[in-house]
Amino acid sequence: MTEEQKTQEERDETAAIVAEQNDRFRSTWGADFSVPGQIVFTRGVADLSPAAKAIIMQRVQQFSEFTEANDPYGDHTFGAFEFEIAGNSYKIFWKVDLYDTAYCMGSDNPADVNVTRRVLTVMHASEY
C-alpha cells in the first residue's frame, strides 16, 4: 500500500508507532537495541567541549516539547533547543532519519524495527 492509499487514521497510527520508537531510541541514546540505529554529531558539534556534548546528550534524551510547528506529522523526528555554557550560546537541532537496514535508502515500513534503522543526527542550527 502506498502512502497515498493510506487513510488518515492509518497514517496517524503509523506516526504514533514511529514516535514511540523514536522516543525510545533517543531517550536511551541508542542503548535500547530493540530499536536499532546510530547517533551522529556534525563536525561543529563534535568539536565542542566534552561538557557541552554532555549537556546536548542530556537535552536530546529529555526533549519533550513537541508541537504542531516542530512535529507536524506526530512522529517525533525533530527537535530544537538552546543552551549556554562557559559564556557561549548554542542553538542545537536534532533529527531522526529512517533508513533501510543497509542505511542506503528510506525505510519501506518505518514502523517495523526489523526493516528500519534510525540515524539520529545532532547539529548546530547553522549546519542544517
CSV table of N, CA and C in Angstrom, one decimal, residues 22-114:
chain,number,residue,atom,x,y,z
A,22,ASN,N,11.0,6.2,18.1
A,22,ASN,CA,12.0,7.3,18.0
A,22,ASN,C,12.3,7.8,19.5
A,23,ASP,N,11.3,7.9,20.3
A,23,ASP,CA,11.4,8.4,21.7
A,23,ASP,C,12.3,7.4,22.4
A,24,ARG,N,12.0,6.1,22.2
A,24,ARG,CA,12.8,5.0,22.9
A,24,ARG,C,14.3,5.1,22.5
A,25,PHE,N,14.5,5.2,21.2
A,25,PHE,CA,15.9,5.3,20.7
A,25,PHE,C,16.6,6.5,21.2
A,26,ARG,N,15.9,7.7,21.1
A,26,ARG,CA,16.5,8.9,21.5
A,26,ARG,C,16.7,9.0,23.0
A,27,SER,N,15.7,8.6,23.8
A,27,SER,CA,15.8,8.8,25.3
A,27,SER,C,16.9,7.8,25.9
A,28,THR,N,17.2,6.7,25.2
A,28,THR,CA,18.2,5.8,25.7
A,28,THR,C,19.5,6.0,25.0
A,29,TRP,N,19.6,7.0,24.2
A,29,TRP,CA,20.8,7.3,23.4
A,29,TRP,C,21.3,6.1,22.6
A,30,GLY,N,20.3,5.3,22.1
A,30,GLY,CA,20.6,4.2,21.3
A,30,GLY,C,20.9,2.9,22.0
A,31,ALA,N,20.8,3.0,23.4
A,31,ALA,CA,21.1,1.8,24.2
A,31,ALA,C,20.0,0.7,24.2
A,32,ASP,N,18.8,1.1,23.8
A,32,ASP,CA,17.7,0.1,23.7
A,32,ASP,C,17.9,-0.5,22.3
A,33,PHE,N,18.5,-1.7,22.3
A,33,PHE,CA,18.8,-2.4,21.0
A,33,PHE,C,17.6,-2.9,20.3
A,34,SER,N,16.4,-2.8,20.9
A,34,SER,CA,15.2,-3.2,20.2
A,34,SER,C,14.8,-2.2,19.1
A,35,VAL,N,15.4,-1.1,19.2
A,35,VAL,CA,15.2,0.0,18.1
A,35,VAL,C,16.6,0.3,17.6
A,36,PRO,N,17.1,-0.4,16.6
A,36,PRO,CA,18.4,-0.2,16.1
A,36,PRO,C,18.7,1.1,15.3
A,37,GLY,N,19.9,1.6,15.5
A,37,GLY,CA,20.3,2.8,14.8
A,37,GLY,C,21.6,3.3,15.2
A,38,GLN,N,22.0,4.5,14.8
A,38,GLN,CA,23.2,5.1,15.2
A,38,GLN,C,23.0,6.6,15.4
A,39,ILE,N,23.9,7.1,16.2
A,39,ILE,CA,23.9,8.6,16.5
A,39,ILE,C,25.1,9.2,15.9
A,40,VAL,N,24.9,10.4,15.3
A,40,VAL,CA,25.9,11.1,14.6
A,40,VAL,C,25.9,12.5,15.0
A,41,PHE,N,27.1,13.1,15.3
A,41,PHE,CA,27.3,14.5,15.5
A,41,PHE,C,27.9,15.1,14.2
A,42,THR,N,27.4,16.3,13.9
A,42,THR,CA,28.1,17.0,12.8
A,42,THR,C,29.5,17.5,13.3
A,43,ARG,N,30.3,17.9,12.4
A,43,ARG,CA,31.7,18.3,12.8
A,43,ARG,C,31.6,19.4,13.8
A,44,GLY,N,30.7,20.4,13.7
A,44,GLY,CA,30.6,21.5,14.6
A,44,GLY,C,30.2,21.1,16.0
A,45,VAL,N,29.4,20.1,16.1
A,45,VAL,CA,29.0,19.6,17.5
A,45,VAL,C,30.1,18.7,18.0
A,46,ALA,N,30.7,17.9,17.2
A,46,ALA,CA,31.8,17.0,17.6
A,46,ALA,C,33.0,17.8,18.1
A,47,ASP,N,33.2,19.0,17.6
A,47,ASP,CA,34.3,19.9,18.1
A,47,ASP,C,34.0,20.6,19.4
A,48,LEU,N,32.8,20.5,19.9
A,48,LEU,CA,32.5,21.2,21.2
A,48,LEU,C,33.2,20.5,22.4
A,49,SER,N,33.3,21.1,23.5
A,49,SER,CA,33.9,20.5,24.7
A,49,SER,C,33.1,19.3,25.2
A,50,PRO,N,33.7,18.4,25.9
A,50,PRO,CA,33.0,17.3,26.5
A,50,PRO,C,31.8,17.7,27.3
A,51,ALA,N,32.0,18.8,28.1
A,51,ALA,CA,30.9,19.3,28.9
A,51,ALA,C,29.7,19.7,28.1
A,52,ALA,N,30.0,20.4,27.0
A,52,ALA,CA,28.9,20.9,26.1
A,52,ALA,C,28.2,19.7,25.5
A,53,LYS,N,29.0,18.7,25.0
A,53,LYS,CA,28.4,17.5,24.4
A,53,LYS,C,27.5,16.7,25.5
A,54,ALA,N,28.0,16.7,26.7
A,54,ALA,CA,27.2,16.0,27.8
A,54,ALA,C,25.8,16.7,28.0
A,55,ILE,N,25.8,18.1,27.9
A,55,ILE,CA,24.6,18.8,28.0
A,55,ILE,C,23.7,18.5,26.9
A,56,ILE,N,24.3,18.5,25.7
A,56,ILE,CA,23.5,18.2,24.5
A,56,ILE,C,22.9,16.9,24.5
A,57,MET,N,23.6,15.9,24.9
A,57,MET,CA,23.1,14.5,25.0
A,57,MET,C,21.9,14.4,26.0
A,58,GLN,N,22.1,15.1,27.1
A,58,GLN,CA,21.0,15.1,28.1
A,58,GLN,C,19.8,15.8,27.6
A,59,ARG,N,19.9,16.9,26.9
A,59,ARG,CA,18.8,17.7,26.4
A,59,ARG,C,18.1,16.9,25.3
A,60,VAL,N,18.9,16.3,24.4
A,60,VAL,CA,18.2,15.5,23.4
A,60,VAL,C,17.5,14.3,24.0
A,61,GLN,N,18.0,13.6,24.9
A,61,GLN,CA,17.4,12.5,25.6
A,61,GLN,C,16.1,12.9,26.3
A,62,GLN,N,16.1,14.1,26.9
A,62,GLN,CA,14.9,14.5,27.7
A,62,GLN,C,13.9,15.4,26.9
A,63,PHE,N,14.2,15.6,25.6
A,63,PHE,CA,13.4,16.5,24.8
A,63,PHE,C,11.9,16.0,24.8
A,64,SER,N,11.0,16.9,25.1
A,64,SER,CA,9.6,16.6,25.1
A,64,SER,C,8.7,17.7,24.6
A,65,GLU,N,9.3,18.7,24.0
A,65,GLU,CA,8.5,19.9,23.6
A,65,GLU,C,8.0,19.8,22.2
A,66,PHE,N,7.3,18.7,21.9
A,66,PHE,CA,6.8,18.5,20.5
A,66,PHE,C,5.6,19.3,20.3
A,67,THR,N,5.5,20.1,19.2
A,67,THR,CA,4.4,20.9,18.9
A,67,THR,C,4.0,20.7,17.4
A,68,GLU,N,2.9,21.2,17.0
A,68,GLU,CA,2.5,21.2,15.6
A,68,GLU,C,3.6,21.8,14.7
A,69,ALA,N,4.2,22.8,15.2
A,69,ALA,CA,5.2,23.5,14.4
A,69,ALA,C,6.5,22.7,14.2
A,70,ASN,N,7.0,22.0,15.2
A,70,ASN,CA,8.2,21.2,15.0
A,70,ASN,C,8.0,19.7,14.8
A,71,ASP,N,6.7,19.3,14.9
A,71,ASP,CA,6.4,17.9,14.7
A,71,ASP,C,5.0,17.7,14.0
A,72,PRO,N,4.9,18.2,12.8
A,72,PRO,CA,3.6,18.3,12.1
A,72,PRO,C,3.1,16.9,11.8
A,73,TYR,N,3.9,15.8,11.7
A,73,TYR,CA,3.4,14.5,11.4
A,73,TYR,C,3.2,13.6,12.6
A,74,GLY,N,3.6,14.2,13.8
A,74,GLY,CA,3.4,13.4,15.1
A,74,GLY,C,4.4,12.3,15.2
A,75,ASP,N,5.5,12.2,14.5
A,75,ASP,CA,6.4,11.1,14.6
A,75,ASP,C,7.7,11.3,15.4
A,76,HIS,N,7.8,12.5,16.0
A,76,HIS,CA,8.9,12.9,16.9
A,76,HIS,C,10.3,12.7,16.2
A,77,THR,N,10.4,13.2,15.0
A,77,THR,CA,11.7,13.1,14.2
A,77,THR,C,12.5,14.4,14.3
A,78,PHE,N,12.1,15.4,15.0
A,78,PHE,CA,12.9,16.6,15.0
A,78,PHE,C,12.7,17.4,16.4
A,79,GLY,N,13.8,18.0,16.8
A,79,GLY,CA,13.7,18.9,18.0
A,79,GLY,C,14.8,20.0,17.9
A,80,ALA,N,14.5,21.0,18.7
A,80,ALA,CA,15.5,22.1,18.7
A,80,ALA,C,15.5,22.7,20.1
A,81,PHE,N,16.7,23.2,20.6
A,81,PHE,CA,16.8,23.8,21.9
A,81,PHE,C,18.0,24.7,21.9
A,82,GLU,N,18.1,25.5,22.9
A,82,GLU,CA,19.2,26.4,23.0
A,82,GLU,C,19.8,26.2,24.4
A,83,PHE,N,21.1,26.4,24.6
A,83,PHE,CA,21.7,26.3,25.9
A,83,PHE,C,23.0,27.2,25.9
A,84,GLU,N,23.4,27.5,27.1
A,84,GLU,CA,24.6,28.3,27.3
A,84,GLU,C,25.6,27.5,28.2
A,85,ILE,N,26.9,27.7,27.8
A,85,ILE,CA,27.9,27.1,28.7
A,85,ILE,C,29.2,27.9,28.5
A,86,ALA,N,29.9,28.2,29.5
A,86,ALA,CA,31.1,29.0,29.5
A,86,ALA,C,31.0,30.3,28.7
A,87,GLY,N,29.8,30.9,28.9
A,87,GLY,CA,29.6,32.2,28.2
A,87,GLY,C,29.3,32.1,26.7
A,88,ASN,N,29.1,30.9,26.2
A,88,ASN,CA,28.8,30.7,24.8
A,88,ASN,C,27.3,30.2,24.7
A,89,SER,N,26.6,30.7,23.7
A,89,SER,CA,25.2,30.3,23.5
A,89,SER,C,25.2,29.4,22.2
A,90,TYR,N,24.4,28.3,22.3
A,90,TYR,CA,24.3,27.4,21.2
A,90,TYR,C,22.8,27.1,20.9
A,91,LYS,N,22.5,27.0,19.6
A,91,LYS,CA,21.2,26.6,19.2
A,91,LYS,C,21.4,25.2,18.5
A,92,ILE,N,20.8,24.2,19.0
A,92,ILE,CA,21.0,22.8,18.6
A,92,ILE,C,19.7,22.3,17.9
A,93,PHE,N,19.9,21.6,16.8
A,93,PHE,CA,18.8,20.8,16.2
A,93,PHE,C,19.2,19.4,16.3
A,94,TRP,N,18.2,18.5,16.4
A,94,TRP,CA,18.4,17.1,16.2
A,94,TRP,C,17.3,16.6,15.3
A,95,LYS,N,17.7,15.5,14.6
A,95,LYS,CA,16.6,14.9,13.7
A,95,LYS,C,16.9,13.4,13.6
A,96,VAL,N,15.8,12.7,13.3
A,96,VAL,CA,15.9,11.2,13.2
A,96,VAL,C,15.5,10.9,11.7
A,97,ASP,N,16.4,10.3,11.0
A,97,ASP,CA,16.0,9.8,9.7
A,97,ASP,C,15.9,8.3,9.7
A,98,LEU,N,14.9,7.7,8.9
A,98,LEU,CA,14.6,6.3,9.0
A,98,LEU,C,15.0,5.7,7.7
A,99,TYR,N,16.0,4.7,7.8
A,99,TYR,CA,16.6,4.1,6.6
A,99,TYR,C,16.2,2.6,6.6
A,100,ASP,N,16.6,2.0,5.4
A,100,ASP,CA,16.5,0.6,5.4
A,100,ASP,C,17.7,0.0,6.2
A,101,THR,N,17.8,-1.3,6.3
A,101,THR,CA,18.8,-2.0,7.1
A,101,THR,C,20.2,-1.8,6.6
A,102,ALA,N,20.4,-1.4,5.4
A,102,ALA,CA,21.7,-1.1,4.8
A,102,ALA,C,22.1,0.3,4.9
A,103,TYR,N,21.2,1.2,5.5
A,103,TYR,CA,21.4,2.6,5.5
A,103,TYR,C,21.6,3.2,4.2
A,104,CYS,N,20.9,2.7,3.2
A,104,CYS,CA,21.1,3.2,1.8
A,104,CYS,C,19.9,4.0,1.3
A,105,MET,N,18.7,3.6,1.7
A,105,MET,CA,17.5,4.3,1.2
A,105,MET,C,16.6,4.5,2.4
A,106,GLY,N,15.5,5.2,2.2
A,106,GLY,CA,14.5,5.3,3.2
A,106,GLY,C,13.8,4.0,3.4
A,107,SER,N,13.3,3.8,4.7
A,107,SER,CA,12.7,2.5,5.0
A,107,SER,C,11.3,2.4,4.3
A,108,ASP,N,11.0,1.2,3.8
A,108,ASP,CA,9.7,1.0,3.2
A,108,ASP,C,8.6,0.9,4.2
A,109,ASN,N,9.0,0.6,5.5
A,109,ASN,CA,8.0,0.5,6.5
A,109,ASN,C,8.6,1.0,7.8
A,110,PRO,N,8.6,2.3,8.0
A,110,PRO,CA,9.2,2.9,9.2
A,110,PRO,C,8.8,2.4,10.5
A,111,ALA,N,7.6,1.9,10.6
A,111,ALA,CA,7.1,1.4,11.9
A,111,ALA,C,7.6,0.0,12.2
A,112,ASP,N,8.2,-0.6,11.3
A,112,ASP,CA,8.8,-2.0,11.5
A,112,ASP,C,10.2,-1.9,11.9
A,113,VAL,N,10.6,-2.2,13.1
A,113,VAL,CA,12.0,-2.1,13.5
A,113,VAL,C,12.9,-3.2,12.9
A,114,ASN,N,12.3,-4.2,12.3
A,114,ASN,CA,13.0,-5.3,11.7
A,114,ASN,C,13.6,-4.8,10.3
